[in-house]
Coordinates of C-alpha atoms and ligand atoms in Angstrom, one line a residue:
M338 CA 117.3 58.7 -139.5
S339 CA 120.2 56.9 -137.6
K340 CA 123.7 57.5 -138.5
S341 CA 124.1 54.2 -140.0
S342 CA 121.0 54.5 -142.1
D343 CA 122.1 57.8 -143.3
S344 CA 125.4 56.4 -144.4
Q345 CA 123.7 53.5 -146.0
L346 CA 121.4 56.1 -147.8
M347 CA 124.6 58.1 -149.0
E348 CA 126.2 54.8 -150.2
K349 CA 123.0 54.1 -152.3
I350 CA 123.0 57.6 -153.8
V351 CA 126.6 57.3 -154.7
G352 CA 126.0 53.7 -156.2
L353 CA 122.8 55.1 -158.3
C354 CA 124.8 58.1 -159.6
K355 CA 127.5 55.7 -161.0
R356 CA 125.3 53.1 -162.2
R357 CA 123.1 55.3 -164.0
G358 CA 125.5 57.8 -165.4
F359 CA 125.1 61.0 -163.1
I360 CA 128.5 61.2 -161.4
F361 CA 131.8 59.2 -161.8
Q362 CA 135.0 59.4 -160.2
S363 CA 137.5 61.4 -162.2
S364 CA 140.4 59.5 -163.8
E365 CA 138.5 56.3 -162.4
I366 CA 140.4 53.8 -164.8
Y367 CA 143.6 55.1 -163.2
G368 CA 142.6 55.0 -159.7
G369 CA 140.8 58.2 -159.4
L370 CA 142.0 61.6 -158.4
N371 CA 140.8 62.7 -154.8
G372 CA 138.2 65.5 -154.8
L373 CA 137.6 65.4 -158.5
W374 CA 134.5 64.3 -160.4
D375 CA 133.2 63.7 -163.7
Y376 CA 129.5 64.3 -164.6
G377 CA 127.9 61.6 -167.0
P378 CA 125.1 61.8 -169.6
L379 CA 122.4 62.2 -167.0
G380 CA 124.6 64.3 -164.6
V381 CA 125.3 67.0 -167.1
E382 CA 121.7 67.4 -168.0
L383 CA 120.7 68.1 -164.6
K384 CA 123.5 70.3 -163.8
R385 CA 122.8 72.3 -166.9
N386 CA 119.2 72.5 -165.8
L387 CA 120.0 73.9 -162.6
K388 CA 122.5 76.4 -164.1
N389 CA 120.0 77.5 -166.8
Y390 CA 117.3 77.9 -164.4
W391 CA 119.6 80.0 -162.2
W392 CA 120.6 82.2 -165.2
H393 CA 117.0 82.4 -166.2
V394 CA 115.6 83.8 -162.9
T395 CA 118.7 85.7 -162.2
V396 CA 119.6 87.5 -165.4
H397 CA 117.0 87.0 -168.0
E398 CA 113.7 87.6 -165.8
R399 CA 115.4 90.7 -164.4
D400 CA 116.0 94.3 -165.7
D401 CA 118.6 95.0 -163.2
V402 CA 121.2 92.1 -163.6
V403 CA 123.4 91.5 -166.6
G404 CA 125.9 88.4 -167.0
M405 CA 129.5 87.9 -167.6
D406 CA 132.0 85.0 -168.3
G407 CA 135.4 85.6 -166.9
S408 CA 138.6 83.7 -167.4
I409 CA 139.7 80.9 -164.9
L410 CA 143.4 81.8 -164.8
T411 CA 143.7 84.8 -162.7
H412 CA 146.3 87.6 -162.6
P413 CA 148.0 87.3 -159.2
A414 CA 147.8 91.0 -158.4
V415 CA 144.0 90.5 -158.5
L416 CA 144.2 87.7 -155.8
K417 CA 146.8 89.9 -153.8
A418 CA 144.4 92.7 -153.8
S419 CA 141.4 90.5 -152.7
G420 CA 143.4 89.0 -149.8
H421 CA 143.4 85.4 -151.3
V422 CA 147.2 85.3 -151.7
E423 CA 147.6 86.3 -147.8
G424 CA 144.8 84.8 -146.3
F425 CA 142.8 82.2 -148.2
S426 CA 143.9 79.1 -146.2
D427 CA 142.7 76.7 -143.7
P428 CA 144.6 75.7 -140.5
M429 CA 146.4 72.2 -141.2
I430 CA 147.5 69.7 -138.8
D431 CA 149.3 66.4 -139.6
C432 CA 148.7 63.0 -137.5
R433 CA 152.4 61.8 -137.0
T434 CA 150.7 58.1 -136.6
C435 CA 148.8 57.7 -139.6
K436 CA 150.2 60.7 -141.7
A437 CA 146.9 62.1 -142.3
H438 CA 146.7 65.7 -143.3
L439 CA 143.8 67.2 -141.5
R440 CA 141.8 70.3 -141.3
A441 CA 142.1 71.6 -137.5
D442 CA 138.3 71.6 -137.2
Q443 CA 138.2 67.9 -138.0
L444 CA 140.0 66.8 -134.9
V445 CA 137.9 64.8 -132.6
E446 CA 138.3 65.8 -128.7
K447 CA 137.9 62.9 -126.1
K448 CA 138.2 63.9 -122.6
G449 CA 139.5 67.3 -123.5
I450 CA 142.3 65.7 -125.7
K451 CA 142.4 66.3 -129.4
Q452 CA 142.8 63.1 -131.6
C453 CA 142.9 62.1 -135.1
P454 CA 139.5 61.3 -136.5
N455 CA 141.1 58.4 -138.6
C456 CA 143.4 56.5 -136.3
G457 CA 142.6 58.1 -132.9
G458 CA 146.4 59.1 -132.6
K459 CA 147.2 61.8 -130.3
D460 CA 150.6 62.6 -131.8
L461 CA 149.5 65.9 -133.9
T462 CA 151.5 68.6 -135.3
A463 CA 150.9 72.2 -134.4
P464 CA 148.2 74.0 -136.9
R465 CA 149.9 75.8 -139.7
Q466 CA 148.2 77.7 -142.6
F467 CA 147.6 75.8 -145.7
N468 CA 146.7 78.3 -148.8
L469 CA 143.9 76.5 -150.8
M470 CA 144.6 78.2 -154.1
F471 CA 146.2 76.3 -157.1
E472 CA 149.1 78.0 -158.6
T473 CA 150.3 77.6 -162.2
H474 CA 152.6 79.3 -164.6
V475 CA 151.4 81.4 -167.5
G476 CA 153.9 81.1 -170.7
A477 CA 157.3 79.5 -171.1
A478 CA 159.2 80.9 -168.1
A479 CA 158.2 78.9 -164.9
D480 CA 159.4 81.4 -162.5
E481 CA 157.9 83.9 -159.9
S482 CA 157.1 86.5 -162.8
S483 CA 154.8 84.2 -164.5
I484 CA 152.8 83.0 -161.6
A485 CA 148.8 82.7 -162.1
Y486 CA 146.2 81.3 -160.0
L487 CA 143.2 79.0 -160.8
R488 CA 140.4 81.2 -159.5
P489 CA 139.1 80.2 -155.9
E490 CA 136.0 82.0 -156.6
T491 CA 134.3 83.5 -159.8
A492 CA 133.5 86.9 -157.9
Q493 CA 136.8 88.5 -158.2
S494 CA 136.6 88.7 -162.2
I495 CA 133.3 90.7 -161.6
F496 CA 134.7 93.1 -159.3
V497 CA 137.6 93.7 -161.8
Q498 CA 135.4 94.2 -164.7
F499 CA 132.8 96.3 -162.8
K500 CA 133.8 99.5 -164.4
N501 CA 133.7 97.9 -168.0
I502 CA 130.4 96.5 -167.6
L503 CA 129.0 99.6 -165.8
E504 CA 130.0 101.5 -169.0
V505 CA 128.5 99.1 -171.6
S506 CA 125.3 98.0 -169.7
R507 CA 124.6 101.7 -168.8
K508 CA 122.8 100.5 -165.6
K509 CA 122.0 102.4 -162.6
L510 CA 122.5 101.5 -158.8
P511 CA 121.2 98.9 -157.6
F512 CA 122.1 96.6 -160.2
G513 CA 124.0 93.2 -160.4
I514 CA 126.5 91.2 -162.4
A515 CA 126.1 87.5 -162.6
Q516 CA 128.6 84.5 -163.3
V517 CA 128.5 80.9 -163.4
G518 CA 131.5 79.1 -163.8
K519 CA 134.6 76.9 -162.5
A520 CA 136.4 77.5 -159.2
F521 CA 139.3 75.7 -157.7
R522 CA 140.3 75.1 -154.1
N523 CA 143.0 72.7 -152.9
E524 CA 140.7 71.5 -150.1
I525 CA 142.7 69.5 -147.3
N526 CA 140.2 66.9 -147.0
P527 CA 137.7 66.7 -150.0
R528 CA 134.9 64.6 -148.9
N529 CA 131.1 63.6 -148.8
F530 CA 130.9 62.9 -152.5
T531 CA 131.0 66.0 -154.5
F532 CA 130.0 68.3 -151.5
R533 CA 133.7 69.2 -150.9
S534 CA 135.5 69.0 -154.2
R535 CA 138.7 70.6 -155.4
E536 CA 137.3 71.7 -158.7
F537 CA 133.7 72.8 -158.6
E538 CA 131.2 75.4 -160.1
Q539 CA 129.7 78.2 -158.6
M540 CA 126.6 80.6 -159.4
E541 CA 127.5 84.0 -157.9
L542 CA 125.7 87.4 -158.3
E543 CA 127.5 90.6 -157.1
Y544 CA 124.6 93.1 -156.7
F545 CA 125.8 96.5 -156.4
C546 CA 124.2 99.2 -154.4
R547 CA 124.2 102.4 -152.3
P548 CA 125.6 101.8 -148.7
E549 CA 122.3 102.5 -147.2
Q550 CA 120.6 99.8 -149.3
G551 CA 123.0 97.1 -148.2
M552 CA 121.1 95.7 -145.1
E553 CA 117.6 95.6 -146.6
L554 CA 119.3 94.1 -149.8
L555 CA 120.8 91.4 -147.9
E556 CA 117.5 90.3 -146.6
Y557 CA 116.0 90.5 -150.1
W558 CA 118.4 88.3 -151.5
K559 CA 118.3 85.8 -148.8
E560 CA 114.4 85.4 -149.4
E561 CA 115.0 85.2 -153.1
R562 CA 117.6 82.6 -152.7
L563 CA 115.2 80.6 -150.5
R564 CA 112.6 80.8 -153.0
F565 CA 114.9 79.6 -155.8
Y566 CA 115.5 76.4 -154.0
E567 CA 111.7 75.7 -153.3
N568 CA 111.1 76.4 -157.0
I569 CA 113.7 73.5 -157.7
G570 CA 112.0 71.1 -155.5
I571 CA 113.9 71.6 -152.0
P572 CA 111.2 72.3 -149.4
R573 CA 111.7 75.1 -147.0
G574 CA 111.5 72.7 -144.0
K575 CA 114.9 71.2 -145.1
L576 CA 116.6 74.6 -145.7
H577 CA 118.1 76.5 -142.6
V578 CA 119.1 80.1 -142.5
L579 CA 122.3 80.4 -140.3
T580 CA 123.2 84.1 -139.2
V581 CA 127.0 84.1 -139.3
P582 CA 127.9 85.6 -135.9
D583 CA 130.1 88.6 -135.5
G584 CA 133.4 86.9 -134.8
E585 CA 133.1 84.4 -137.4
R586 CA 132.2 86.7 -140.3
A587 CA 134.8 88.1 -142.8
F588 CA 136.0 91.4 -141.0
Y589 CA 134.5 93.5 -143.8
S590 CA 131.1 91.9 -143.9
K591 CA 128.4 93.8 -142.2
G592 CA 125.9 90.7 -142.4
T593 CA 126.4 87.1 -143.7
Y594 CA 123.8 84.5 -143.9
D595 CA 124.7 80.6 -144.7
I596 CA 121.8 78.8 -146.5
E597 CA 122.1 75.3 -145.4
Y598 CA 120.6 72.0 -146.3
D599 CA 119.9 68.6 -144.3
F600 CA 122.0 66.6 -146.2
P601 CA 122.2 62.7 -145.2
F602 CA 125.8 63.6 -143.7
G603 CA 124.5 66.2 -141.8
R604 CA 123.3 70.0 -142.0
Q605 CA 125.9 71.7 -144.6
E606 CA 126.0 74.9 -146.6
L607 CA 124.6 75.2 -149.8
E608 CA 125.0 79.0 -150.4
G609 CA 126.3 82.1 -148.6
V610 CA 124.6 85.6 -148.9
A611 CA 127.1 88.2 -147.7
Y612 CA 126.9 91.9 -147.5
R613 CA 130.6 92.7 -148.4
T614 CA 130.2 96.6 -148.1
D615 CA 132.6 98.3 -150.5
Y616 CA 135.6 96.1 -149.5
D617 CA 136.3 94.5 -152.8
L618 CA 136.0 97.4 -155.1
S619 CA 138.1 99.6 -152.8
Q620 CA 140.8 97.0 -152.6
H621 CA 141.1 96.7 -156.3
Q622 CA 141.0 100.6 -156.7
K623 CA 143.7 101.0 -154.3
A624 CA 146.0 98.2 -155.8
S625 CA 145.2 99.0 -159.4
G626 CA 145.1 102.7 -159.2
K627 CA 142.1 102.9 -161.5
S628 CA 138.8 104.5 -160.4
L629 CA 136.0 102.1 -159.7
E630 CA 133.7 104.7 -158.4
Y631 CA 130.1 105.2 -159.6
F632 CA 128.8 108.7 -160.4
D633 CA 125.5 109.3 -159.2
E634 CA 123.6 112.1 -161.2
E635 CA 121.0 113.1 -158.8
P636 CA 123.1 114.5 -155.7
K637 CA 126.1 114.6 -158.2
Q638 CA 128.2 112.4 -156.2
R639 CA 131.1 109.8 -156.7
F640 CA 131.4 106.8 -154.4
I641 CA 132.5 103.2 -154.3
P642 CA 129.3 100.9 -154.6
H643 CA 128.4 98.5 -151.8
V644 CA 127.7 94.8 -152.8
V645 CA 125.5 92.0 -151.7
E646 CA 126.6 88.7 -152.8
P647 CA 124.5 85.3 -153.2
S648 CA 127.1 82.8 -153.8
A649 CA 125.8 79.4 -154.5
G650 CA 127.5 76.0 -155.4
V651 CA 126.4 74.1 -158.5
D652 CA 127.9 70.7 -157.4
R653 CA 126.5 71.0 -153.8
T654 CA 123.0 72.1 -155.2
V655 CA 123.1 69.0 -157.5
L656 CA 123.9 66.9 -154.8
A657 CA 121.1 68.2 -152.5
L658 CA 118.7 67.7 -155.5
I659 CA 119.8 64.1 -155.8
C660 CA 119.4 63.5 -152.0
E661 CA 116.1 65.2 -151.8
A662 CA 114.9 63.4 -154.9
Y663 CA 115.9 59.8 -153.9
S664 CA 113.2 57.8 -152.4
E665 CA 112.2 54.0 -152.4
D666 CA 108.6 52.9 -152.4
Q667 CA 106.6 49.8 -153.2
A668 CA 105.2 49.2 -156.5
P669 CA 103.7 46.0 -158.4
D670 CA 106.0 44.2 -160.5
E671 CA 104.9 42.5 -164.0
K672 CA 103.0 39.7 -162.2
G673 CA 101.3 42.2 -159.7
K674 CA 103.9 41.3 -156.9
M675 CA 105.0 44.4 -154.7
E676 CA 108.5 45.1 -155.2
T677 CA 110.8 48.0 -153.9
R678 CA 110.9 50.9 -156.6
V679 CA 113.7 53.3 -156.5
V680 CA 112.7 56.6 -157.8
L681 CA 114.2 60.0 -158.0
R682 CA 111.3 62.5 -157.4
F683 CA 113.0 65.4 -159.3
H684 CA 111.1 68.5 -159.8
P685 CA 110.2 68.2 -163.6
R686 CA 111.9 71.6 -164.1
I687 CA 115.3 70.1 -163.5
A688 CA 114.9 66.5 -164.2
P689 CA 117.6 65.4 -166.8
V690 CA 114.9 63.4 -169.1
K691 CA 111.4 64.9 -169.2
C692 CA 109.5 62.2 -171.1
G693 CA 110.0 58.6 -171.8
V694 CA 108.2 57.2 -174.7
F695 CA 107.5 53.5 -175.2
P696 CA 105.8 51.4 -177.9
L697 CA 104.2 48.6 -176.1
L698 CA 105.5 46.0 -178.4
K699 CA 109.0 46.4 -180.3
N700 CA 108.1 43.9 -182.9
N701 CA 105.0 45.8 -184.1
S702 CA 106.0 48.2 -186.8
Q703 CA 102.8 50.3 -186.6
L704 CA 103.4 50.9 -182.8
V705 CA 107.1 51.7 -183.3
A706 CA 106.6 54.2 -185.9
K707 CA 104.0 56.0 -183.9
A708 CA 106.1 56.2 -180.9
K709 CA 109.0 57.5 -183.0
E710 CA 106.6 60.1 -184.5
I711 CA 105.9 61.3 -180.8
V712 CA 109.6 61.4 -180.1
S713 CA 110.0 63.9 -183.1
L714 CA 106.8 65.9 -181.9
L715 CA 108.1 66.6 -178.4
R716 CA 111.9 66.6 -179.2
P717 CA 112.1 70.3 -179.9
H718 CA 110.5 71.1 -176.7
M719 CA 112.2 68.9 -174.2
T720 CA 114.6 66.0 -173.7
V721 CA 113.0 62.6 -174.6
F722 CA 114.2 59.2 -174.2
Y723 CA 112.8 56.5 -176.4
D724 CA 112.7 53.1 -175.1
E725 CA 111.4 49.8 -176.7
S726 CA 113.2 47.1 -175.0
G727 CA 112.0 44.7 -172.2
A728 CA 108.7 44.6 -170.6
I729 CA 106.7 47.8 -170.2
G730 CA 107.0 47.8 -166.3
R731 CA 110.7 47.3 -166.5
R732 CA 110.9 50.5 -168.7
Y733 CA 109.0 52.6 -166.4
R734 CA 111.2 51.5 -163.7
R735 CA 114.3 52.6 -165.5
Q736 CA 112.9 56.1 -166.0
D737 CA 111.8 56.2 -162.5
E738 CA 115.1 55.5 -161.2
I739 CA 116.4 58.5 -163.3
G740 CA 113.7 60.7 -162.2
T741 CA 111.9 61.2 -165.5
P742 CA 108.5 62.6 -164.4
F743 CA 106.4 61.5 -167.4
G744 CA 105.9 58.4 -169.7
V745 CA 104.0 58.0 -172.9
T746 CA 102.9 54.6 -173.9
V747 CA 101.7 53.9 -177.5
D748 CA 99.3 50.8 -177.4
F749 CA 96.9 49.1 -179.8
E750 CA 94.2 51.8 -178.5
T751 CA 96.4 54.3 -180.2
L752 CA 96.2 52.6 -183.5
G753 CA 92.5 52.6 -183.1
E754 CA 92.0 48.9 -183.1
K755 CA 89.7 48.5 -180.2
D756 CA 87.7 51.9 -180.3
P757 CA 88.1 54.3 -183.1
A758 CA 87.4 57.1 -180.8
L759 CA 90.7 56.4 -179.2
R760 CA 92.8 56.5 -182.4
D761 CA 95.8 58.8 -181.8
T762 CA 95.5 58.8 -178.1
V763 CA 98.3 57.5 -175.6
T764 CA 98.6 57.0 -172.0
L765 CA 100.4 59.4 -170.2
R766 CA 102.1 58.2 -166.9
D767 CA 103.0 60.3 -163.9
R768 CA 106.2 59.0 -162.1
D769 CA 105.2 60.0 -158.7
S770 CA 101.5 58.8 -158.5
M771 CA 101.9 56.0 -161.2
K772 CA 98.6 57.1 -162.3
Q773 CA 97.8 57.0 -166.1
E774 CA 95.5 59.2 -168.2
R775 CA 94.6 59.0 -171.8
V776 CA 95.4 62.0 -173.9
A777 CA 95.1 63.1 -177.6
I778 CA 98.8 62.9 -179.1
H779 CA 98.5 66.5 -180.6
N780 CA 97.8 67.8 -176.9
L781 CA 100.9 66.0 -175.6
P782 CA 103.3 69.0 -176.4
S783 CA 101.0 71.7 -174.5
I784 CA 100.3 69.5 -171.6
L785 CA 103.9 68.4 -171.0
I786 CA 105.2 71.9 -171.6
A787 CA 102.9 73.1 -168.9
R788 CA 103.9 70.6 -166.3
I789 CA 107.7 70.9 -166.7
Q790 CA 107.9 74.8 -166.7
Ligands
LIG204 P1 132.8 75.9 -146.6 O1 132.8 76.5 -145.4 O2 131.9 74.7 -146.9 O3 134.2 75.4 -147.1 P2 132.8 78.5 -147.9 O4 131.9 79.2 -147.1 O5 134.2 78.6 -147.9 O6 132.3 76.8 -147.9 P3 132.3 80.3 -150.1 O7 133.5 80.7 -150.2 O8 131.3 81.2 -149.5 O9 132.2 78.8 -149.4 O10 131.8 79.7 -151.6 C1 130.3 79.8 -151.9 C2 129.6 78.6 -152.3 O11 130.6 77.8 -153.2 C3 129.4 77.6 -151.1 O12 128.3 77.9 -150.4 C4 129.6 76.3 -151.7 O13 128.2 76.1 -152.4 C5 130.5 76.5 -153.0 N1 131.8 75.8 -152.5 C6 132.9 76.2 -152.0 N2 133.8 75.5 -151.7 C7 133.3 74.3 -152.3 C8 133.9 73.0 -152.6 N3 135.2 72.5 -152.1 N4 133.2 72.1 -153.2 C9 131.9 72.5 -153.6 N5 131.5 73.5 -153.5 C10 132.1 74.6 -152.8

């Protein structure tokens, strides 16, 4: 696809997200706040489905992983020990012509001369380090002693609680601690819709192990994570594994992979999978003076565990899911004329609404009552949307556009008016093939549950 059609595609996706209630600009009625987004009724369902599925496969389905939920406001000592206070910064350059603040890697180079990407200006300041952490104060005194930070990643609270969790869970190495939650970074240039935001969510696993297991587990988790993306509908062909080269890795990491996705605006990171050695626990042991060692019963040895960290972005994955799902095809309208259909081809597992339920006519009380019965039958098992307004084709289109994989229509055959054998059967429509099958109402829950798992 060409650059302009890619940016047109992004415009359509952003428009659809707003129109149908996936994602809105934060504080929109006051002009918005850059790099911050609010999820609407459908966006929040999509996001929850993603987080729940991650939690399910990472924690519930495994014997070797437990979860935690740490506080967002973080003691400065934690982030000093981790290196964030000193080093969590990006080089920033200002354009003196248009006054833009730019990340150094965003400058464009023409004939060997660096230029501002906004105005082409060449009058640029020297790079200076800009710390990305948001600082605040805890308590009434707003001075040096009350500084706290909004966490820039969820990982540090896992390291800091390592000993407590080890004791209460009584796990043996290798084992992991998982967390899903908010992180905050004062990005110099938030951009590409929600891709680079100032407030976002992460799904992080710290998987602790013996030193000799680190490299093998790095490979293992890279493969697990690729499988995860495939299981939520992102094909392997659109995912790329970048081996972060020696010079670009954090100095303590023995190996890092970036899992990237082909977004319409380019190939970009979805997740980092890093073997962080024993760096974090060693730093916190040193700074706190508290032992963070593990006692190995077998050789009767104490040591600081190593760790492999798959760290994924919730918002970036939601955006990848929407980009991947977006498609347009041709479908007949009410009169049989072909028209363009916008359809989000979400994997049923993560689709915000699983099933639409439609009485053929809204002014027929029997059809409406039957449809409402079906809603009550399905609702304990899945998200359902009841819609009785407008022509049936329009109702299908509205559900296609938000990615609802199944539609159930109650018609006169359901009432047994034409053929008594068809009483209490409905049509079940598939979003992607648009094919309809006739199924018995009492079979609907089991058929749909099997298809959305
Ligand atoms: P980038 O190089 O894109 O800034 P990063 O390498 O700094 O990302 P990590 O620190 O490895 O990111 O964070 C792990 C994950 O958290 C990323 O892969 C991404 O999915 C998510 N993430 C990081 N920063 C942001 C952000 N500003 N907005 C949205 N998601 C983010």
